[in-house]
PDB file of C-alpha atoms in Angstrom:
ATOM      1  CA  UNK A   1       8.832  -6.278   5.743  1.00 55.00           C
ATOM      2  CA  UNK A   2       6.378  -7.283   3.436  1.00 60.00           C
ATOM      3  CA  UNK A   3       3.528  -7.934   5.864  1.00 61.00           C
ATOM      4  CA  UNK A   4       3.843  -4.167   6.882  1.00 58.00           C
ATOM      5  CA  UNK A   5       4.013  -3.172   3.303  1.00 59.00           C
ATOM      6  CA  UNK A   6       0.635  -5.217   2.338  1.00 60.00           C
ATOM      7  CA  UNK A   7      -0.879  -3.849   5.954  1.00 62.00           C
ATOM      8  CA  UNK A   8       0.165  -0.432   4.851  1.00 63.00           C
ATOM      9  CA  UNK A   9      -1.406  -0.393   1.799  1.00 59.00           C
ATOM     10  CA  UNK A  10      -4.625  -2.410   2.464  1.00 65.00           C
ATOM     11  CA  UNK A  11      -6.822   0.332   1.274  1.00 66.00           C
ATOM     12  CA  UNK A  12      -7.357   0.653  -2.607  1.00 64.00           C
ATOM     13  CA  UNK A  13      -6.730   4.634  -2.965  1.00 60.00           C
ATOM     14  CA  UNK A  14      -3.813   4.496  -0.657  1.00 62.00           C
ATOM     15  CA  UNK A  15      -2.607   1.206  -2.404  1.00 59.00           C
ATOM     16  CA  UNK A  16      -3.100   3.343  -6.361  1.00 62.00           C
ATOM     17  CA  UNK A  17      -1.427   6.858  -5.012  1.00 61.00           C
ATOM     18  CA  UNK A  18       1.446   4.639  -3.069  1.00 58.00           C
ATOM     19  CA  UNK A  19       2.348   2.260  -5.621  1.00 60.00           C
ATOM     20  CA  UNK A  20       1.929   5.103  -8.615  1.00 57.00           C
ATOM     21  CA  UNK A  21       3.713   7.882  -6.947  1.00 52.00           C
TER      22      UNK A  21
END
C-alpha cells in the first residue's frame, strides 16, 4: 500500500494539495 501511495503522489503539487487537504 505504500508503494502506490509514494507512486501516487510522486509529483510535488499533487504530493502538497494531497497530503494538506
Amino acid at each position: 500500500m505504500q508503494n502506490f501511495h509514494r507512486s501516487f503522489a510522486t509529483p510535488s503539487h499533487m504530493v502538497d494539495k494531497g497530503e494538506q487537504s
